[in-house]
CSV table of C-alpha atoms in Angstrom, one decimal:
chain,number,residue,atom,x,y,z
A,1,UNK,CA,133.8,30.2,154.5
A,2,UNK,CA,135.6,30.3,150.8
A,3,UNK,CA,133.9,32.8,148.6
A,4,UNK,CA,133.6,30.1,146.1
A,5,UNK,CA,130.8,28.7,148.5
A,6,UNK,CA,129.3,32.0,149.3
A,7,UNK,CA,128.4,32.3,146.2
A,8,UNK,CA,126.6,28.9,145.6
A,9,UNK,CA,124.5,29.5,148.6
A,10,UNK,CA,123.5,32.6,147.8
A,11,UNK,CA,121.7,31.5,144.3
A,12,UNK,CA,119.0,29.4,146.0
A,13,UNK,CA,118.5,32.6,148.3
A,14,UNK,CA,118.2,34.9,145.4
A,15,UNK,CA,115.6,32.0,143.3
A,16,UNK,CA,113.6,31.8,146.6
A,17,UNK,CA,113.3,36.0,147.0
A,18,UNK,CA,112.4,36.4,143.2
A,19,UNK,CA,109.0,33.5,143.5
A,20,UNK,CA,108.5,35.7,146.9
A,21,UNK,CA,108.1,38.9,144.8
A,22,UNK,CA,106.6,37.6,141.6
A,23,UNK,CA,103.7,35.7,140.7
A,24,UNK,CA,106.0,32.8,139.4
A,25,UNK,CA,105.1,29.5,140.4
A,26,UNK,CA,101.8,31.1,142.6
A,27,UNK,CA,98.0,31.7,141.8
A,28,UNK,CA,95.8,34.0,143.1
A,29,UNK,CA,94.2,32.5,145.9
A,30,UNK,CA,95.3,34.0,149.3
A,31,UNK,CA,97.7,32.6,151.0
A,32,UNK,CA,97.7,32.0,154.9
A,33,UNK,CA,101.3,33.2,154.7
A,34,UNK,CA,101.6,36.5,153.1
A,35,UNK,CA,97.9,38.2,154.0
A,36,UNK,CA,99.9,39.8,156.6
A,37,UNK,CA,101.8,41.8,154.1
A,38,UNK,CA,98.6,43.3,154.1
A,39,UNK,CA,97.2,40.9,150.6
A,40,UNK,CA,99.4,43.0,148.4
A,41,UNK,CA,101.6,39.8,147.1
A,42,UNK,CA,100.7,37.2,144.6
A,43,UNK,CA,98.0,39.5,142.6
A,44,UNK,CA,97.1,40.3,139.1
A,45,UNK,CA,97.8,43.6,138.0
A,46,UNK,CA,95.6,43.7,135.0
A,47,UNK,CA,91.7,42.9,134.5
A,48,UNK,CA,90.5,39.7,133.1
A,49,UNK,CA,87.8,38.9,130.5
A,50,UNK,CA,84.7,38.1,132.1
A,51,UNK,CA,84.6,34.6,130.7
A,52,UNK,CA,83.3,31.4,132.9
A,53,UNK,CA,85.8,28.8,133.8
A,54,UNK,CA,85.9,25.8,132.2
A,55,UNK,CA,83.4,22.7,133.7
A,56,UNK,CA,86.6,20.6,133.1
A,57,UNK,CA,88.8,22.8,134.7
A,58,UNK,CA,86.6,23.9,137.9
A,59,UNK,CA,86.0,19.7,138.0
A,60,UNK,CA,89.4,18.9,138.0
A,61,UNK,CA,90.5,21.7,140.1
A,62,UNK,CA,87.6,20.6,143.2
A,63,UNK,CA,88.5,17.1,142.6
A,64,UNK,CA,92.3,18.2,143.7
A,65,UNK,CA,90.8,19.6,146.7
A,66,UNK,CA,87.7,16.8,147.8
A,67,UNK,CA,89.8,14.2,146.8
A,68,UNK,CA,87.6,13.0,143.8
A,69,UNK,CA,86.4,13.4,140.3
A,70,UNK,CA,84.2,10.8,139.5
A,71,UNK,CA,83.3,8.8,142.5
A,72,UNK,CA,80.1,6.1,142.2
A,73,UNK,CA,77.2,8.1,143.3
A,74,UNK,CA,73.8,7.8,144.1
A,75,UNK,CA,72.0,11.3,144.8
A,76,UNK,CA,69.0,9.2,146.1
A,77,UNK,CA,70.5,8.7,149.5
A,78,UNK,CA,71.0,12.7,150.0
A,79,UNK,CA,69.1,14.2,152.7
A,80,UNK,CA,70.7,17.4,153.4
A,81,UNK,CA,68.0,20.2,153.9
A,82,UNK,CA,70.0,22.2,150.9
A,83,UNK,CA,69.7,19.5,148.3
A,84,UNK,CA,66.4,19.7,146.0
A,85,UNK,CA,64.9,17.3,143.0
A,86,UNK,CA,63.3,18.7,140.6
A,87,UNK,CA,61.5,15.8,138.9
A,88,UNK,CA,59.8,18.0,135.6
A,89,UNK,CA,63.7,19.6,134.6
A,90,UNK,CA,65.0,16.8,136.3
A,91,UNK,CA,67.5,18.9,137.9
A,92,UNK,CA,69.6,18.0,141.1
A,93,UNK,CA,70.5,21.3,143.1
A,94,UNK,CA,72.4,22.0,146.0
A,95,UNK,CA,71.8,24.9,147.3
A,96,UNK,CA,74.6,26.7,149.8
A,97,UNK,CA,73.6,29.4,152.2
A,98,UNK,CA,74.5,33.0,150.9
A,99,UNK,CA,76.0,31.7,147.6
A,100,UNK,CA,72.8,32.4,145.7
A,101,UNK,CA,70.5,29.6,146.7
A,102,UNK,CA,67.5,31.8,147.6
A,103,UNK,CA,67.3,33.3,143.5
A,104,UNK,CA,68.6,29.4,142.2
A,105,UNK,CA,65.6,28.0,143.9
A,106,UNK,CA,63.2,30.7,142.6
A,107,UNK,CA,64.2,30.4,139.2
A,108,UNK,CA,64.1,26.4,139.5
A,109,UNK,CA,60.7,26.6,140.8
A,110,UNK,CA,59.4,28.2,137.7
A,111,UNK,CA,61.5,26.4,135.3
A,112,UNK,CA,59.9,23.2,137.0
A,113,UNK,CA,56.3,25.3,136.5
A,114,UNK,CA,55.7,25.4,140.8
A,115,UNK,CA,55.4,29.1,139.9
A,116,UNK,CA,53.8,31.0,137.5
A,117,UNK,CA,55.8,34.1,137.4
A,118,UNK,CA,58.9,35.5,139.2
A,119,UNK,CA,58.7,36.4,142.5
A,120,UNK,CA,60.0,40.0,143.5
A,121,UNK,CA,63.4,40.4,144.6
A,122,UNK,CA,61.9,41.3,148.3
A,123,UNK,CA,59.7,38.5,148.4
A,124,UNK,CA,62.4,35.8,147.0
A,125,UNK,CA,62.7,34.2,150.7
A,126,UNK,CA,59.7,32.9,150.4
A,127,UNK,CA,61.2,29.9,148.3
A,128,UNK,CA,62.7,28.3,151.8
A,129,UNK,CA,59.0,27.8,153.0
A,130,UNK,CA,56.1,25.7,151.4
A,131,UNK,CA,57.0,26.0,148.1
A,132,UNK,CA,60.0,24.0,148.0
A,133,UNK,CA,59.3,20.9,150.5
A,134,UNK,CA,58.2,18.8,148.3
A,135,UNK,CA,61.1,18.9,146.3
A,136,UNK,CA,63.7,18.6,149.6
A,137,UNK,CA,65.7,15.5,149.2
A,138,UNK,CA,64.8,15.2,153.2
A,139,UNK,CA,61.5,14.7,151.8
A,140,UNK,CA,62.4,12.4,149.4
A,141,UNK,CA,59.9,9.6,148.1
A,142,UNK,CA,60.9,8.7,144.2
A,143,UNK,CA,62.7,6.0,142.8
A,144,UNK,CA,66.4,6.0,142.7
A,145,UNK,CA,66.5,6.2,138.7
A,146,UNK,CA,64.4,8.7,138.6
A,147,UNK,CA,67.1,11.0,140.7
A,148,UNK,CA,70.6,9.6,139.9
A,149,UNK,CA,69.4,10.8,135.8
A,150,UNK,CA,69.5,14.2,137.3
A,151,UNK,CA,71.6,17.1,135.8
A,152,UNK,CA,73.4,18.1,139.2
A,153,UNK,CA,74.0,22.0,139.4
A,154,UNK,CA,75.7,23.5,142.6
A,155,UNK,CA,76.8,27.2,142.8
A,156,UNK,CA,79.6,28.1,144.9
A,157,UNK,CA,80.8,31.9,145.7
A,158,UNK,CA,83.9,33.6,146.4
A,159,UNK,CA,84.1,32.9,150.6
A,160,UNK,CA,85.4,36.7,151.5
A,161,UNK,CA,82.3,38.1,149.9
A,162,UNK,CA,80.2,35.4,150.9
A,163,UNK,CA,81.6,36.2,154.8
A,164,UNK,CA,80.7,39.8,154.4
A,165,UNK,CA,77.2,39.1,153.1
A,166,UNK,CA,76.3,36.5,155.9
A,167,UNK,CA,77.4,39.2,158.3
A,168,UNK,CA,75.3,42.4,156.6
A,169,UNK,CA,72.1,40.0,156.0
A,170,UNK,CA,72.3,38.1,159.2
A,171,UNK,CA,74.3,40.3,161.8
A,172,UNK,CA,74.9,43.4,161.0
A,173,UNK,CA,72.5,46.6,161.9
A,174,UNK,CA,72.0,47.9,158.4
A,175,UNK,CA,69.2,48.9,157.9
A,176,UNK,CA,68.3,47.9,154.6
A,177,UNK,CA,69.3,44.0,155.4
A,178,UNK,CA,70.6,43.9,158.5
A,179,UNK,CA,70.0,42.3,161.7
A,180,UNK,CA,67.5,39.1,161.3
A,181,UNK,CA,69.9,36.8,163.7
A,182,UNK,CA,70.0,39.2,166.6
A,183,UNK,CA,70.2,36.4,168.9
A,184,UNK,CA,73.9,35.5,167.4
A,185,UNK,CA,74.9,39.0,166.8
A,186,UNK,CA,73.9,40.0,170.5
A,187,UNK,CA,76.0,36.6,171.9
A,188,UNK,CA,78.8,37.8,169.7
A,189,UNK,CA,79.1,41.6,171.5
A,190,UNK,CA,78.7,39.8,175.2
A,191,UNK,CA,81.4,37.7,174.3
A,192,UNK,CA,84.2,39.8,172.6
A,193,UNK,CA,83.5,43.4,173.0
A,194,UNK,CA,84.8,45.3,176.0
A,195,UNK,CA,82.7,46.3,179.0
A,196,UNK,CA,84.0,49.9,179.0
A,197,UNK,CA,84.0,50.1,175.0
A,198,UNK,CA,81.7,53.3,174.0
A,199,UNK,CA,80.0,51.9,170.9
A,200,UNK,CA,76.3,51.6,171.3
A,201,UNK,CA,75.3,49.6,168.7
A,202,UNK,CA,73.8,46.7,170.6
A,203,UNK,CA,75.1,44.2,167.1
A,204,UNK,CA,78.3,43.3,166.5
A,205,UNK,CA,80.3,45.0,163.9
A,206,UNK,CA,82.0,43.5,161.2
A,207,UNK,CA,85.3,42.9,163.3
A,208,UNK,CA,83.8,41.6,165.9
A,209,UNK,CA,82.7,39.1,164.0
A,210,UNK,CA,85.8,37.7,162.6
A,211,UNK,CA,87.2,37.6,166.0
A,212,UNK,CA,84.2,35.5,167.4
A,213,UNK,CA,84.7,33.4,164.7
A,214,UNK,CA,88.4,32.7,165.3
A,215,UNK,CA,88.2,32.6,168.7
A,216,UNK,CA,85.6,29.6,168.3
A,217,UNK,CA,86.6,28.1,165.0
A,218,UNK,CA,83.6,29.4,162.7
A,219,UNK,CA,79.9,30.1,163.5
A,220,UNK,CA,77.4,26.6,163.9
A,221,UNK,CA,75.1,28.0,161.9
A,222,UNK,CA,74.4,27.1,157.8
A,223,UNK,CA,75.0,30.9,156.8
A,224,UNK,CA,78.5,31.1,158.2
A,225,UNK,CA,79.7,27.2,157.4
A,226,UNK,CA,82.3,26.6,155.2
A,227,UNK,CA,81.1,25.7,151.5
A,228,UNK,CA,82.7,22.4,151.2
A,229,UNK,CA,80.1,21.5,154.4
A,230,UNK,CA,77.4,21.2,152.3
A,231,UNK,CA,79.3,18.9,149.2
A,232,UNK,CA,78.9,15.0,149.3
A,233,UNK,CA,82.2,14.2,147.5
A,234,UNK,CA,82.0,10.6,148.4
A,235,UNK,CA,78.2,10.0,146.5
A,236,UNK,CA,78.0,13.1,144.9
A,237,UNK,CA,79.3,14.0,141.3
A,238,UNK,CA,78.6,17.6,140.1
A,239,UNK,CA,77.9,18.2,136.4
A,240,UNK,CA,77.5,22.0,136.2
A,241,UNK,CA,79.3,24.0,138.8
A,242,UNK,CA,78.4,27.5,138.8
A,243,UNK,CA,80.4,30.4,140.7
A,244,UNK,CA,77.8,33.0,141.6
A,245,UNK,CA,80.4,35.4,140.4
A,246,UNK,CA,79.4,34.7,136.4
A,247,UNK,CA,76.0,33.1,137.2
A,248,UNK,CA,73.7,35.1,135.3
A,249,UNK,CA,75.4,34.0,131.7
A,250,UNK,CA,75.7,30.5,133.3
A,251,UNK,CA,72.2,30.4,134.1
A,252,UNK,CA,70.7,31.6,130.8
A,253,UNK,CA,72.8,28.6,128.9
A,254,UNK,CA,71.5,26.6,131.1
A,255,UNK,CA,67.7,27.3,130.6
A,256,UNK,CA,68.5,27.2,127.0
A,257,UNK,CA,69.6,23.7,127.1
A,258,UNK,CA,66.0,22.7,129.1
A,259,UNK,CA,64.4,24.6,126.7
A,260,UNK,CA,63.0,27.4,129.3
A,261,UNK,CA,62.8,31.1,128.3
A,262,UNK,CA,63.3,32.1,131.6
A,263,UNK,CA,66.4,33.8,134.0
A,264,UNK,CA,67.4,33.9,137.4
A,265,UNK,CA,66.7,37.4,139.4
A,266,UNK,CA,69.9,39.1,138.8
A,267,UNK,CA,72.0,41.5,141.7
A,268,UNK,CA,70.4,44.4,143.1
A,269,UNK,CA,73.6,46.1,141.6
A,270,UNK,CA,73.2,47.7,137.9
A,271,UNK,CA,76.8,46.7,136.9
A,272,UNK,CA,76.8,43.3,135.8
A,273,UNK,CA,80.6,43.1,135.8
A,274,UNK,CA,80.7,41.1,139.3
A,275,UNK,CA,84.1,43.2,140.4
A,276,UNK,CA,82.1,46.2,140.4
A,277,UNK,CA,79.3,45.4,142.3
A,278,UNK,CA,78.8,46.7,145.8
A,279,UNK,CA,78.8,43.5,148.1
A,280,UNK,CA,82.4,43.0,146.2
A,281,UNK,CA,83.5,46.6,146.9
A,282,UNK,CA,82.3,46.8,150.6
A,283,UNK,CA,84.3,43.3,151.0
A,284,UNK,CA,87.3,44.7,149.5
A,285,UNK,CA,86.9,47.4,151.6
A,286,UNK,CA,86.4,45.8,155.4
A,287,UNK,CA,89.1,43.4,154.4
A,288,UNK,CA,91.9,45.5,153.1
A,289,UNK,CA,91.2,47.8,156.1
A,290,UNK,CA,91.3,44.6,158.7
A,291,UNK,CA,94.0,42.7,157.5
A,292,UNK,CA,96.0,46.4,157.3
A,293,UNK,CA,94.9,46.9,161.4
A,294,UNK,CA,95.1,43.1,162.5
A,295,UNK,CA,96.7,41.1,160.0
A,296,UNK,CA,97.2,38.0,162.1
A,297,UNK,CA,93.1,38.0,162.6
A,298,UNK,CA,92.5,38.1,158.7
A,299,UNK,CA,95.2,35.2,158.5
A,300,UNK,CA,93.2,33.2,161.3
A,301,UNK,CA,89.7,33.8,159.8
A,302,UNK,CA,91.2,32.7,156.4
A,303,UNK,CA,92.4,29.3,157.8
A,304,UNK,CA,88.7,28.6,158.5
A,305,UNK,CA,87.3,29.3,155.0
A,306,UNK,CA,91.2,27.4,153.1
A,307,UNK,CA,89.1,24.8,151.2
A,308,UNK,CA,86.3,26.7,150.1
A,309,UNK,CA,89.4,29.0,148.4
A,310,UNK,CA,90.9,26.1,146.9
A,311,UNK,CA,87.9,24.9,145.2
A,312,UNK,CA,88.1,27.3,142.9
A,313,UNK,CA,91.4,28.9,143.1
A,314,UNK,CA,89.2,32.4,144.4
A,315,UNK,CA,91.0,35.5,143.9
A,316,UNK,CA,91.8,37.4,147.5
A,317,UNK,CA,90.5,40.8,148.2
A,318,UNK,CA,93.7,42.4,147.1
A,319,UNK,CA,93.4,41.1,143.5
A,320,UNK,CA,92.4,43.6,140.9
A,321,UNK,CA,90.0,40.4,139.6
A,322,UNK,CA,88.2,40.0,143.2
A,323,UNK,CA,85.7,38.0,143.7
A,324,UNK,CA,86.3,36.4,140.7
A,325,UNK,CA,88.1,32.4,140.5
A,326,UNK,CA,91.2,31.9,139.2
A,327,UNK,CA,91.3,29.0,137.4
């Protein structure tokens, strides 16, 4: 081989390595191919302002990724357990499982006037009893105007934090949250962890987890499901998407538009810069630690949560900007 040729197949080599090790041409979201280096390619290095995403952006961006922007809809027809109508507001919600729906509902119920004062941060579960049915659109008995007027709000969250929160509410054995699906958690240490392992904590820990959910392809339950599970692209349109990473100053413009003097129940975190907070920190920190042990395992559980990354172009745990979207 001439030199003369060397040469010219040696530039395409030399374009490739430089995207590779740059952030040229590449966002932030992670990338099934290069977590194994451990998440530390394709990140910002510097913070950014703390200022919402555009609705035509985050529109455009989830229409890339369910295939539509505008489709014909007709909320009407909707009869997930997560979707609500509430007819005073006239406010559409969908409400996804550990991406906020628990304070969304609380602070819908009073803007609707179903309560008459906001209910303590401890007591906020008791929204997914009594005092929502009536406004489940499984429970549905209005006209079909009276609906497809709605405003349609859903709120969607980073899916690395929202993984780590499922796990300490739901499976974990912390004490302050922990442990109120021992059933799963228990099936999960039968079926992965060792008979002669010496850890006696009857729940699963956080690893244990991720591998029970790669080695059957998520957890069936609505806690654990992937966001884009619970979105109706075909009938649905969505005219206010909220990440739960900036929801507090999304909220309050919202309730200003209705009218309503009211906010949602804010984080149980002082900070309100969402980077900072300690579900975001503890997530940084299980991940960066896995995916530096097992990399392959990180890069399996990611595959399972892709879409719910692309909707919003959300940051990986490596990103100096994590949980926060990208777009």
């Amino acid at each position: 081989m001439n030199k003369k040729y060397s040469l010219l197949l040696l530039v395409p080599l030399l374009y490739v390595g430089y995207l590779v090790f740059s952030n040229e041409g590449t966002n932030s979201s992670p990338n099934v191919n290069f977590i194994s280096f451990a998440g530390k390619l394709f990140t910002h290095q510097t913070q950014i302002e703390l200022i919402p995403p555009s609705q035509d952006a985050m529109k455009k961006q989830m229409a890339t990724v369910l295939g539509r922007l505008d489709p014909p809809y007709n909320l009407s027809v909707i009869k997930q357990a997560q979707s609500y109508y509430f007819p005073n507001i006239n406010i559409f919600f969908t409400g996804i499982p550990k991406a906020g729906c628990s304070n969304w509902e609380e602070v819908l119920l009073r803007a609707e006037g179903r309560l008459t004062s906001q209910l303590k941060a401890t007591k906020v579960a008791q929204v997914h009893g009594g005092l929502t049915n009536n406004y489940r659109m499984s429970h549905y008995k209005r006209s079909n105007e009276d609906v497809n007027s709605a405003i349609s709000i859903i709120v969607l969250r980073n899916p690395w934090t929202r993984a780590v929160s499922g796990y300490r509410q739901k499976l974990s054995s912390e004490k302050t949250q922990g442990g109120s699906y021992t059933g799963i958690s228990k099936n999960i240490v039968r079926a992965i962890r060792p008979d002669n392992d010496s850890n006696p904590d009857p729940l699963c820990t956080f690893e244990e987890f991720v591998r029970y959910s790669v080695k059957n392809g998520g957890i069936n339950d609505r806690h654990f499901k992937p966001q884009t599970k619970f979105l109706s692209a075909d009938i649905m349109r969505y005219d206010k998407i909220i990440p739960l990473e900036y929801a507090d100053m999304m909220a309050d413009d919202i309730f200003r538009e209705l009218g309503k003097d009211i906010s949602i129940l804010h984080s149980y975190d002082q900070t309100t810069d969402p980077r900072q907070q300690s579900s975001a920190v503890k997530a940084k920190k299980w991940l960066i630690e896995l995916s530096e042990k097992n990399p392959e395992l990180v890069e399996e559980f990611y595959k399972i949560y892709r879409e719910d990354f692309d909707l919003l172009k959300y940051s990986n745990f490596s990103d100096v900007n994590f949980p926060l979207p990208l777009i």
